[in-house]
Amino acid sequence: MDTPILEMRGANVFYGASQILFGVNLAVQRGQTMALLGRNGAGKSTTFKAIAGIAPPRGGQVLLSGHPVSGQAPYLVARAGIGYVPEDRQVFPEHTVDDNLIVAAKRGPRGDRHWTTERIYEVFPILAGMRNRMAGRLSGGEQQMLTIARTLMGNPDILLLDEPSEGLAPIVVRAIGDLIRQLRDMGVTILIAEQNMHFCLGIATHATVIDKGQVVYSATIDELRGNDAIMQRYLAV
Ligand SMILES: Nc1ncnc2c1ncn2[C@@H]1O[C@H](COP(=O)(O)OP(=O)(O)O)[C@@H](O)[C@H]1O
Ligand SMILES: [Mg+2]
């Protein structure tokens, strides 16, 4: 196996005195789309916050292409190549779509600038038609697309999406799913947290299941699909 793009080893995370993650191990290889699945409260968002440097693990390590990033400030973790899209999908509401993208433009960790506004508008044609609109006027689904697009503008090595389908109408969920699949097919490495396993079945290549702050299963998405016991026990199906 190659060195994973992202690896978490034995991460213990606490909020105050209460432990939320217990020795979480996770590895994402280049080009994979890994689904981090688990019920509400399982620890998905906490895992993402631990990776992004917002809730640093008290034990264990986070490695990016083999280099430790745990203990670094969130902006340094971002600069090292982690593109984190939190679940609250914040945009700059009083600025245009274009400006929301331009402020986030930055070369990747090795100086690459694959993602430009032109390329974003090719992949996100809906945003192209709204480039001069105030971001606060976009629908929830459009704002979700904009936060994904804005994160790509930083040319990350891996994209972390925290529940991108949450709270969106089914038709919008489908559009977000198509978009993530397109990014996957372009070779973008993605880690996506979801309670909605069905959303991930046609998108993810691999799956890791978390329950009560512990990883309970990790395999390809096809293996998960064939494992009724795991799906019944840990996922709302
Ligand atoms: N800021 C916080 N302070 C204390 N407990 C928290 C905080 N955020 C989340 N938790 C708790 O941590 C656990 C995991 O939450 P979270 O990582 O958000 O789960 P998920 O994203 O899988 O729904 C839950 O029991 C939740 O109540
Ligand atoms: Mg969450």
PDB file of N, CA and C and ligand atoms in Angstrom, residues 40-41 44-46 87 162-163 166 193, ligand 2:
ATOM      1  N   ASN A  40     -26.397   9.564  14.127  1.00  0.00           N
ATOM      2  CA  ASN A  40     -26.287  10.876  14.760  1.00  0.00           C
ATOM      3  C   ASN A  40     -25.606  10.715  16.125  1.00  0.00           C
ATOM      4  N   GLY A  41     -24.572  11.523  16.366  1.00  0.00           N
ATOM      5  CA  GLY A  41     -23.872  11.465  17.647  1.00  0.00           C
ATOM      6  C   GLY A  41     -22.765  10.428  17.717  1.00  0.00           C
ATOM      7  N   LYS A  44     -18.770  11.512  13.980  1.00  0.00           N
ATOM      8  CA  LYS A  44     -18.280  11.852  12.638  1.00  0.00           C
ATOM      9  C   LYS A  44     -17.718  13.271  12.594  1.00  0.00           C
ATOM     10  N   SER A  45     -18.523  14.226  13.053  1.00  0.00           N
ATOM     11  CA  SER A  45     -18.062  15.628  13.002  1.00  0.00           C
ATOM     12  C   SER A  45     -16.842  15.834  13.895  1.00  0.00           C
ATOM     13  N   THR A  46     -16.818  15.147  15.020  1.00  0.00           N
ATOM     14  CA  THR A  46     -15.659  15.258  15.919  1.00  0.00           C
ATOM     15  C   THR A  46     -14.406  14.719  15.239  1.00  0.00           C
ATOM     16  N   GLU A  87     -20.208  21.275   8.599  1.00  0.00           N
ATOM     17  CA  GLU A  87     -21.626  21.000   8.313  1.00  0.00           C
ATOM     18  C   GLU A  87     -22.473  22.276   8.242  1.00  0.00           C
ATOM     19  N   ASP A 162     -18.628  17.338   5.478  1.00  0.00           N
ATOM     20  CA  ASP A 162     -19.419  16.903   6.640  1.00  0.00           C
ATOM     21  C   ASP A 162     -20.906  17.002   6.335  1.00  0.00           C
ATOM     22  N   GLU A 163     -21.535  15.851   6.135  1.00  0.00           N
ATOM     23  CA  GLU A 163     -22.975  15.716   5.857  1.00  0.00           C
ATOM     24  C   GLU A 163     -23.473  16.699   4.800  1.00  0.00           C
ATOM     25  N   GLU A 166     -27.343  16.917   4.273  1.00  0.00           N
ATOM     26  CA  GLU A 166     -28.214  17.186   5.415  1.00  0.00           C
ATOM     27  C   GLU A 166     -29.141  18.384   5.180  1.00  0.00           C
ATOM     28  N   ALA A 193     -18.568  12.503   5.522  1.00  0.00           N
ATOM     29  CA  ALA A 193     -19.289  12.021   6.699  1.00  0.00           C
ATOM     30  C   ALA A 193     -20.778  12.029   6.379  1.00  0.00           C
TER      31      ALA A 193
HETATM   32 MG    MG B   2     -22.089  15.583  12.552  1.00  0.00          MG
END
